[in-house]
CSV table of C-alpha atoms and ligand atoms in Angstrom, one decimal:
chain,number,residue,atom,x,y,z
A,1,UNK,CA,-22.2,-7.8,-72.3
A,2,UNK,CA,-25.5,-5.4,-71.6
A,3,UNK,CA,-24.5,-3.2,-68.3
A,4,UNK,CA,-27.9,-4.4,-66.9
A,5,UNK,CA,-26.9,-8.2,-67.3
A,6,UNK,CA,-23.7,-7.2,-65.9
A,7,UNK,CA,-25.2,-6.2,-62.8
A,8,UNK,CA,-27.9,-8.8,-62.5
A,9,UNK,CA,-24.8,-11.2,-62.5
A,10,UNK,CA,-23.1,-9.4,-59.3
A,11,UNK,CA,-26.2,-9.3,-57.4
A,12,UNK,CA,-25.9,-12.5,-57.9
A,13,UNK,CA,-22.4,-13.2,-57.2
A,14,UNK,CA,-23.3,-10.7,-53.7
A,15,UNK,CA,-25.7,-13.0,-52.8
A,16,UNK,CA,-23.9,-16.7,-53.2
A,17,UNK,CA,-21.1,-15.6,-51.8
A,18,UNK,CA,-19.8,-18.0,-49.3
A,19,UNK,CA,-17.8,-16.0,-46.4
A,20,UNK,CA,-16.2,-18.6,-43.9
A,21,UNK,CA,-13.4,-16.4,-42.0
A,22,UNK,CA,-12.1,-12.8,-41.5
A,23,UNK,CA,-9.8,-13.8,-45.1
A,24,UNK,CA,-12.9,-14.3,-47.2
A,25,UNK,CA,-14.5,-11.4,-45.5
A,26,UNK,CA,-11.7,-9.0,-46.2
A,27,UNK,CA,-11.6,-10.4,-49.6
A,28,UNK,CA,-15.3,-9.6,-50.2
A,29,UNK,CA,-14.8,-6.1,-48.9
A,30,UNK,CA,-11.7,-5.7,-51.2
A,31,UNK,CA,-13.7,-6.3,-54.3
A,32,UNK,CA,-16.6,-4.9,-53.6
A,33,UNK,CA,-16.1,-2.0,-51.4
A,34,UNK,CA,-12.3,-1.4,-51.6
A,35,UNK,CA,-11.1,1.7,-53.2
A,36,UNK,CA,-10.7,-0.9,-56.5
A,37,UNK,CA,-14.0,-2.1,-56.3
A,38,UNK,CA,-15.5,-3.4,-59.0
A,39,UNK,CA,-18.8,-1.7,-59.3
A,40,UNK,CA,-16.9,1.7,-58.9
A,41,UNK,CA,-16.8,1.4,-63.2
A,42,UNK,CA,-20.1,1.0,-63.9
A,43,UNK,CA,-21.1,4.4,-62.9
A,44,UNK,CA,-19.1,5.4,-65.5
A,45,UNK,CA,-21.1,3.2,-67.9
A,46,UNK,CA,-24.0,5.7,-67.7
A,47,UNK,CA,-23.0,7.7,-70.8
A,48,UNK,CA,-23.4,4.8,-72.9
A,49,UNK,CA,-26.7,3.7,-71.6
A,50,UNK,CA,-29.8,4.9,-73.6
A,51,UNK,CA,-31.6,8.0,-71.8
A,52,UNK,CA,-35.0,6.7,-71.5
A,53,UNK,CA,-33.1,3.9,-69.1
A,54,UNK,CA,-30.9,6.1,-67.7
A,55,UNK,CA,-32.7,6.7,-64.3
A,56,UNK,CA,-33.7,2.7,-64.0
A,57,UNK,CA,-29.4,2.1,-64.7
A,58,UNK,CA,-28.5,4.6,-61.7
A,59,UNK,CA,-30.8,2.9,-59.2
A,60,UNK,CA,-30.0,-0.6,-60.4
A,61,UNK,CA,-25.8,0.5,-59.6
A,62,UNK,CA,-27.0,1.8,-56.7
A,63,UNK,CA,-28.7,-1.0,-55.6
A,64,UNK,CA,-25.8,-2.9,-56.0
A,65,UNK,CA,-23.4,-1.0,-53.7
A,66,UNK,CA,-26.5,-1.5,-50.8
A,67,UNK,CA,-26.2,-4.8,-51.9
A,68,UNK,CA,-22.8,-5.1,-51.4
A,69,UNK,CA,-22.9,-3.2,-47.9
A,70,UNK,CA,-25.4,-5.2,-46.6
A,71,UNK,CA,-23.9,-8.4,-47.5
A,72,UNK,CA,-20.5,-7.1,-46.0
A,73,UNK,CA,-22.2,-5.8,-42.6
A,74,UNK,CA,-24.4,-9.4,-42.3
A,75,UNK,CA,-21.5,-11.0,-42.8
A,76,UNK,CA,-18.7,-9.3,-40.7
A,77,UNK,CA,-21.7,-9.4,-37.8
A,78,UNK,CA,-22.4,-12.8,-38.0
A,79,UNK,CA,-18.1,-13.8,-37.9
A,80,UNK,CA,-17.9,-11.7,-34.5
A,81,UNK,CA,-20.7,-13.3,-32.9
A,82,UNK,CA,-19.3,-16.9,-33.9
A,83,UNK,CA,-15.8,-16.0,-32.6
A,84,UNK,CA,-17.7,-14.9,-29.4
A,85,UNK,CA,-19.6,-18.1,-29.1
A,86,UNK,CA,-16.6,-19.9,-29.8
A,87,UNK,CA,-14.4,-18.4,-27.0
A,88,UNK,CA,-17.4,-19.0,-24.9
A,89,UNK,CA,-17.7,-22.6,-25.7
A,90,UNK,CA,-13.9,-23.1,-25.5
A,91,UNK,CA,-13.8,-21.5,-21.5
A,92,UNK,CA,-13.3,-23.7,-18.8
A,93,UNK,CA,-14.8,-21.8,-15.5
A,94,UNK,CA,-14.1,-24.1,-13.5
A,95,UNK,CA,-10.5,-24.2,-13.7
A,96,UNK,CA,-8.2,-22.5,-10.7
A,97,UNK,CA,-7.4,-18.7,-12.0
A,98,UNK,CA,-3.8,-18.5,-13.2
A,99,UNK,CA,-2.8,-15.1,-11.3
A,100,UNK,CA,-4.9,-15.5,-7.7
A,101,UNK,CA,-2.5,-13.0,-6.7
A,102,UNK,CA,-4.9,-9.9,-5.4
A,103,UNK,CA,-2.0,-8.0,-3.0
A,104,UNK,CA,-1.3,-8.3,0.2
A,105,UNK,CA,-0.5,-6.2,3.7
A,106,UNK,CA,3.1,-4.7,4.3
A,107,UNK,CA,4.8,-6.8,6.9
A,108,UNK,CA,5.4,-3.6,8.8
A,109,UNK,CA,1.6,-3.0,8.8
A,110,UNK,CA,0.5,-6.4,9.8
A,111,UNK,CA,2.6,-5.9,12.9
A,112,UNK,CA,1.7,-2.8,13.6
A,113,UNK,CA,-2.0,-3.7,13.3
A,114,UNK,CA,-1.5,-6.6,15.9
A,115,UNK,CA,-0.1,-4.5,18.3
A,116,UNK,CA,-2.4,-2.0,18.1
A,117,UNK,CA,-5.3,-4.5,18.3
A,118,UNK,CA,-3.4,-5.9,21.6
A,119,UNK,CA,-3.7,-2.3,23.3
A,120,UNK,CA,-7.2,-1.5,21.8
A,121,UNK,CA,-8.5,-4.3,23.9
A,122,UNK,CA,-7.4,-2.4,26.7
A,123,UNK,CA,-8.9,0.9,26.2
A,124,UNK,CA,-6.5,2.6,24.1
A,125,UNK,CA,-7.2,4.4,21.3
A,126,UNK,CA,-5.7,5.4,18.0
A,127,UNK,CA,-4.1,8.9,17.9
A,128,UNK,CA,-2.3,9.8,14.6
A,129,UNK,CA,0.0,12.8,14.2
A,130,UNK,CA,2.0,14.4,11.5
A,131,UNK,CA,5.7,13.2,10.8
A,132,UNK,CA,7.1,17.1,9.9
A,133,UNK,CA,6.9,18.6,13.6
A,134,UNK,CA,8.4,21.7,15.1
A,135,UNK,CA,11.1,21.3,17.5
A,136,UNK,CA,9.4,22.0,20.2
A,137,UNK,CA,7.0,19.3,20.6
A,138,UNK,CA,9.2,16.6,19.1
A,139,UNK,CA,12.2,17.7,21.7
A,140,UNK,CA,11.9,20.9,24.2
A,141,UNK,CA,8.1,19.8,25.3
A,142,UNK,CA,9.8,16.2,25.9
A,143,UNK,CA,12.0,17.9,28.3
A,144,UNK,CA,15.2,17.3,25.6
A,145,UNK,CA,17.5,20.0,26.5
A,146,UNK,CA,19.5,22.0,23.8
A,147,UNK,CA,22.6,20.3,23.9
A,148,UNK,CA,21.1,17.0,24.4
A,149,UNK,CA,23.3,14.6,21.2
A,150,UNK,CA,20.0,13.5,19.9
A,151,UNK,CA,19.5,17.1,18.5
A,152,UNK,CA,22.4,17.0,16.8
A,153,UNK,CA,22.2,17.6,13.3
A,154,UNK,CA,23.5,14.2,12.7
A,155,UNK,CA,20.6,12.1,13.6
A,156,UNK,CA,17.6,14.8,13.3
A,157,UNK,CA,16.6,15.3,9.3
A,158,UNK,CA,15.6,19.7,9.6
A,159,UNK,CA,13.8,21.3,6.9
A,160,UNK,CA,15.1,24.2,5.4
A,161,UNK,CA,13.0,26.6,6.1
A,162,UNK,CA,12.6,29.3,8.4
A,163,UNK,CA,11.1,28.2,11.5
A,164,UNK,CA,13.1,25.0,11.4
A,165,UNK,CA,11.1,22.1,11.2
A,166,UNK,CA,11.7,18.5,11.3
A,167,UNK,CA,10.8,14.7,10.6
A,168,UNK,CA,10.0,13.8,13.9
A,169,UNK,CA,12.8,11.3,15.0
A,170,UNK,CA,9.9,9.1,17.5
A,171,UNK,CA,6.6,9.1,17.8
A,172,UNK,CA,6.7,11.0,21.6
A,173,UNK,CA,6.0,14.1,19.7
A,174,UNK,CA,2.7,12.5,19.7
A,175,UNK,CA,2.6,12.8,23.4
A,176,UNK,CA,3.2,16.7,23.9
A,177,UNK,CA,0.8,17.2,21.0
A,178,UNK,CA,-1.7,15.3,22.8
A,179,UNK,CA,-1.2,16.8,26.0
A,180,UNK,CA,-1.6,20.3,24.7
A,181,UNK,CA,-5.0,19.8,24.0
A,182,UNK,CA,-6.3,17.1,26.1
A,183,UNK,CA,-6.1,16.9,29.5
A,184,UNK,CA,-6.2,13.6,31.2
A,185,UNK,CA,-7.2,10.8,31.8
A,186,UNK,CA,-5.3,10.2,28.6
A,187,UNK,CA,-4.9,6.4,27.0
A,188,UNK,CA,-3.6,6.5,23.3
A,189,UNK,CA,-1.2,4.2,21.2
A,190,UNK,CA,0.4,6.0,18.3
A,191,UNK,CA,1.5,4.5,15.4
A,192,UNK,CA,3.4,6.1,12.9
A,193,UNK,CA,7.1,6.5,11.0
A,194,UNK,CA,10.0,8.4,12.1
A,195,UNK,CA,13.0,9.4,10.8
A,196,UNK,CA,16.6,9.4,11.6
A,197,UNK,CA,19.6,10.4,9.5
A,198,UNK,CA,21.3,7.3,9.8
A,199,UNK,CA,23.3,5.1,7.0
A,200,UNK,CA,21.3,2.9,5.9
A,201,UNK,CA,22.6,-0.9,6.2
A,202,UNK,CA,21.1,-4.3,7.0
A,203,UNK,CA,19.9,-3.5,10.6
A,204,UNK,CA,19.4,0.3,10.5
A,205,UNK,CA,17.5,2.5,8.2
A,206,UNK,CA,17.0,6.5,7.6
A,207,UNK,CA,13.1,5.8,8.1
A,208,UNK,CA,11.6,2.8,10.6
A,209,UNK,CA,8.1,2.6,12.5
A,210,UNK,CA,6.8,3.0,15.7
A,211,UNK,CA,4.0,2.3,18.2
A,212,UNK,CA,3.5,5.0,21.4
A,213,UNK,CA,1.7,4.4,24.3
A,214,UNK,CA,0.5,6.9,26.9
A,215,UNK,CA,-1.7,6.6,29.9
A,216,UNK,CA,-2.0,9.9,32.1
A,217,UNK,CA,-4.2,9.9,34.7
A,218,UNK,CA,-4.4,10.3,38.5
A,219,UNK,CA,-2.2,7.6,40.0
A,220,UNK,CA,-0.7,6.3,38.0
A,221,UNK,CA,2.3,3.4,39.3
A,222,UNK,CA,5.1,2.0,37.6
A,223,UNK,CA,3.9,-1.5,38.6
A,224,UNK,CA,0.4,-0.4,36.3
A,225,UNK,CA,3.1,-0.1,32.9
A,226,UNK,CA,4.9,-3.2,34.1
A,227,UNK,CA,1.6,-5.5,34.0
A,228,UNK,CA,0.4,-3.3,30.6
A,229,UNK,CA,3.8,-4.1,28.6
A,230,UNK,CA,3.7,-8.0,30.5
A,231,UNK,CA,0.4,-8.2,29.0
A,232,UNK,CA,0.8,-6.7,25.6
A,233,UNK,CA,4.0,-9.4,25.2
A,234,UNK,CA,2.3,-12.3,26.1
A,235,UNK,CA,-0.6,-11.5,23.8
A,236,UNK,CA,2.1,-10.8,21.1
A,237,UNK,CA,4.6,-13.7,21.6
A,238,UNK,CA,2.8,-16.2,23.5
A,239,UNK,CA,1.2,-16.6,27.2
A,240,UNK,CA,4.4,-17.9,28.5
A,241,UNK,CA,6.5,-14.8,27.2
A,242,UNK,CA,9.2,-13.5,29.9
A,243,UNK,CA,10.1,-9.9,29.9
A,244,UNK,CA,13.0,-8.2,32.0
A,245,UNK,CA,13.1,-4.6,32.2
A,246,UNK,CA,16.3,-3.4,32.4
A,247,UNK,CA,17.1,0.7,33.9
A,248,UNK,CA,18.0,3.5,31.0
A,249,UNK,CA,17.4,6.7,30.6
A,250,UNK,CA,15.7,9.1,28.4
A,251,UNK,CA,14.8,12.5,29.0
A,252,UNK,CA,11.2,12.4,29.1
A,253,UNK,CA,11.0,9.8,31.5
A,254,UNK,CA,11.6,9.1,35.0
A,255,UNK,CA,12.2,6.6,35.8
A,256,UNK,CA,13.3,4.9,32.2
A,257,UNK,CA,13.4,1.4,31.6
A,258,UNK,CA,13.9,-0.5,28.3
A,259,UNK,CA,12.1,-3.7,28.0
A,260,UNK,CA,13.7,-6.9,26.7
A,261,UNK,CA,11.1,-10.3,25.5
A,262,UNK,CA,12.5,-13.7,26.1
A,263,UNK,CA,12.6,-15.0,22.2
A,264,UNK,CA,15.7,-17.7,22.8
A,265,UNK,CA,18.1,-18.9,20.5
A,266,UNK,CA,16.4,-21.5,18.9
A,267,UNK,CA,17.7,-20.5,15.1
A,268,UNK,CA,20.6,-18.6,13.5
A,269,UNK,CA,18.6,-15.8,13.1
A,270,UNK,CA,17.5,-15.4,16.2
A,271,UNK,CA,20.9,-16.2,17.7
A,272,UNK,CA,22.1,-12.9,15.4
A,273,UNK,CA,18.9,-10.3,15.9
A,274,UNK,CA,19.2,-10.9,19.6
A,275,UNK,CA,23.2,-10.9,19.7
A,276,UNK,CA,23.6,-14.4,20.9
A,277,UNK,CA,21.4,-12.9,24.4
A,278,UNK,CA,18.0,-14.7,23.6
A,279,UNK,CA,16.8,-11.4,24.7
A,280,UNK,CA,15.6,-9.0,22.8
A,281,UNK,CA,15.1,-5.4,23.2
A,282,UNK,CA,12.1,-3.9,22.1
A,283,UNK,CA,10.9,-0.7,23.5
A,284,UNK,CA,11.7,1.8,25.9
A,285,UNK,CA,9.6,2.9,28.6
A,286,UNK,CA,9.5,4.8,31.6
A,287,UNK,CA,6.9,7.3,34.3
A,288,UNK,CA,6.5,10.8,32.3
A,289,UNK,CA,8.7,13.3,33.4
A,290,UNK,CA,6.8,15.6,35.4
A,291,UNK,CA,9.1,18.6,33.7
A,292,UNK,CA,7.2,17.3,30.5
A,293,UNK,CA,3.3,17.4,32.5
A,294,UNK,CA,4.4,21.0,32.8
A,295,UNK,CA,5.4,21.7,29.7
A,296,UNK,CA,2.3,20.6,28.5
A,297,UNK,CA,0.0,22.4,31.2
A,298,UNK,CA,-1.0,19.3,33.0
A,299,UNK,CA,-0.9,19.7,36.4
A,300,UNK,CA,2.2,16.9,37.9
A,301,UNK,CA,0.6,16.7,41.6
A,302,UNK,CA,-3.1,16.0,40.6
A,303,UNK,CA,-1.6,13.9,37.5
A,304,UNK,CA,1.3,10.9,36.7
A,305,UNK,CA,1.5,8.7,33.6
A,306,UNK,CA,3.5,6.1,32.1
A,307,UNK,CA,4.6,6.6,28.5
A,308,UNK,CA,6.9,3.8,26.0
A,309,UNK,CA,7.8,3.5,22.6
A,310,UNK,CA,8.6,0.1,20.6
A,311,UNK,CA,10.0,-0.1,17.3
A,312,UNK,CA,8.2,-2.4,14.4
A,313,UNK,CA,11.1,-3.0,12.3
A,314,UNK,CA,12.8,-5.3,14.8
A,315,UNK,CA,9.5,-7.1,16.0
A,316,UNK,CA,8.9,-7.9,12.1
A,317,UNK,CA,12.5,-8.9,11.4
A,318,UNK,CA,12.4,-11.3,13.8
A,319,UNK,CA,8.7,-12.7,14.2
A,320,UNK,CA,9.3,-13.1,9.9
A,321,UNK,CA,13.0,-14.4,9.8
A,322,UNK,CA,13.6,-11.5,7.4
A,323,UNK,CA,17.3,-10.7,7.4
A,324,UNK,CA,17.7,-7.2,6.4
A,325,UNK,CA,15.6,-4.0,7.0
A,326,UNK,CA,15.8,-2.8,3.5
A,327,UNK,CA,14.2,-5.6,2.4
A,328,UNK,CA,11.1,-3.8,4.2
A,329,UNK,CA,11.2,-0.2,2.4
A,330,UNK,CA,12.4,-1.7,-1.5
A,331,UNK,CA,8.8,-3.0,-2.1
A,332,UNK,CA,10.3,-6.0,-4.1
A,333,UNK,CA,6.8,-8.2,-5.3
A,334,UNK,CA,8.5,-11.5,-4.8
A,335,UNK,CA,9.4,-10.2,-0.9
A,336,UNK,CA,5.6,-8.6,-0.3
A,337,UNK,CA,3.9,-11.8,-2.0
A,338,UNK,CA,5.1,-13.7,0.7
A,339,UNK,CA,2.7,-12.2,3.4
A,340,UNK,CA,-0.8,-12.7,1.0
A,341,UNK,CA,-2.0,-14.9,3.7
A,342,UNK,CA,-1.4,-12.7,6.5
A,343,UNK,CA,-3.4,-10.2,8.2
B,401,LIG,N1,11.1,7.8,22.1
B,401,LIG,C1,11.9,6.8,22.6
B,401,LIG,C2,12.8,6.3,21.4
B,401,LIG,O1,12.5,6.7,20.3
B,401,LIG,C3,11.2,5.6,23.2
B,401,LIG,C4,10.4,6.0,24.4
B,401,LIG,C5,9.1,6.4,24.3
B,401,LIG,C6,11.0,5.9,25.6
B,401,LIG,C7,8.3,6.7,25.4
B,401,LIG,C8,10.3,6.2,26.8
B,401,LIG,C9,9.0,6.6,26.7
B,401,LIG,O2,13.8,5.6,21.6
């Protein structure tokens, strides 16, 4: 057959081609375009083609491969646009999505956000503080003398370095930070994690939460904390929420009081967070130590204050029904999912 017929013929064959899928397209490409193709030969052909017709064979070959391209290109262009249409036709918007799942708040941090929302309403405001602290504002500012057991090396995590820091093992650190460089009236609630070295089981943990309050200002009563923290439980378990404070010591405080909420025994897990009491304990309170005013350079005649300190873990534990505190540092999905409605 005459080369030039030969060609006529695939230009031909190019242009009825009938692609219908991605198989027939590949197909296409493979004999036309692959590294097989079947036009590749015919530039071989040009030796045997007369001279004077020489030039007119090499643009006719040519022509072909375009030929060939552009049918490919058309082709593989018009498939991607029909699969496009096709997933567009095939979408039902107004089904209900299949993962509505977008995250949710920590359990610890919804608590923590309603009690700080309680004392907000009051006039407190947020103070934040770091969680390595020197020993002297996390215990000798807070009047905790040296031999005090809760600076032994068994509950207090140290760094190892050389001015012997720590994680702070309560938020009161946040106090004689504060007081250092404000001076009153001071009204704050402090959030934050602590640290204990503590084994870790279903009710204790090396690392919990806590909120501090402080209000220093000139007179300052005990009976002014007691209708704060009657307040603050009411709003955070109900209006008709008892509390019983119950005398304690610690030694930034004096006097110390540790308050318990009424919470009852109305399920097994109540009966066990609360020991069978219906009470439960959750922070500890008290009239700053005037030895810690001092410390801090605030003047203990002009100035008195009441600090406390609640822990979350407990409040969570038992508002939730969870039944053990690791549950709250593993950051298992299926345990976190279950507070996506919550705020
Ligand atoms: N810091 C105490 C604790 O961790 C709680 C507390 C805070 C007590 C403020 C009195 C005043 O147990």
């Amino acid at each position: 057959m005459d080369v030039f017929q030969q060609i006529d013929e695939l230009l031909q064959e190019i242009s009825n081609a009938q692609i219908g899928d991605a198989a027939q397209l590949e197909d296409f490409r493979i004999k036309f375009l692959g590294s097989k193709n079947i036009i590749k030969p015919l530039f071989g052909e040009i030796k045997n083609v007369a001279n004077e017709r020489k030039k007119e064979f090499g643009q006719a070959v040519n022509a072909l491969k375009q030929a060939a391209e552009a049918k490919f290109n058309g082709e593989k262009d018009r498939l991607e646009q029909q699969v496009e249409n096709a997933s567009m036709a095939d979408m039902d918007l107004s089904l209900p999505p299949i993962n509505g799942y977008k995250g949710s708040r920590h359990p610890i941090s919804i608590v923590m956000n309603r009690i700080v929302s309680i004392f907000e309403r009051i006039g407190f405001t947020v103070a934040e503080e770091r969680e390595i602290e020197d020993d002297w504002h996390n215990f000798t500012a807070m009047n905790t003398p040296d031999d005090h057991p809760a600076r032994d090396m068994q509950d207090t995590f140290y760094l190892k370095d050389s001015v012997q820091r720590l994680l702070r093992t309560h938020t009161s650190s946040v106090q004689s930070r504060l007081m250092t460089k404000t001076q009153p009236p001071i009204r704050i609630i402090a959030p934050g994690r602590v640290y204990r070295n503590e084994t870790i089981s279903a009710r204790s943990h090396c690392q919990f939460h806590q909120v501090e309050g402080l209000f220093i200002d000139e007179k300052v009563s005990f009976a002014d904390m007691k209708q704060t923290l009657l307040y603050f439980a009411r709003e955070m378990y109900g209006p008709k929420t008892d509390i019983r404070l119950r005398p304690s010591y610690f030694p930034f405080t004096e006097p110390s009081a540790e308050m318990d909420v009424h919470w009852g025994l109305e399920d097994e897990n109540a009966y066990r967070i609360t020991k069978g009491t219906g009470w439960l304990e959750i922070l500890g309170c008290g009239m700053v130590d005037p030895n810690v005013l001092e410390n801090c350079e605030i003047d203990p005649d002009k100035y008195s204050g009441y600090a406390f300190g609640m822990g979350i873990e407990r409040q969570a534990m038992l508002l939730y029904r969870i039944n053990d505190i690791r549950l709250l540092f593993e950051n298992d999905a299926r345990f976190l999912r279950q507070f996506h409605s919550m705020f």
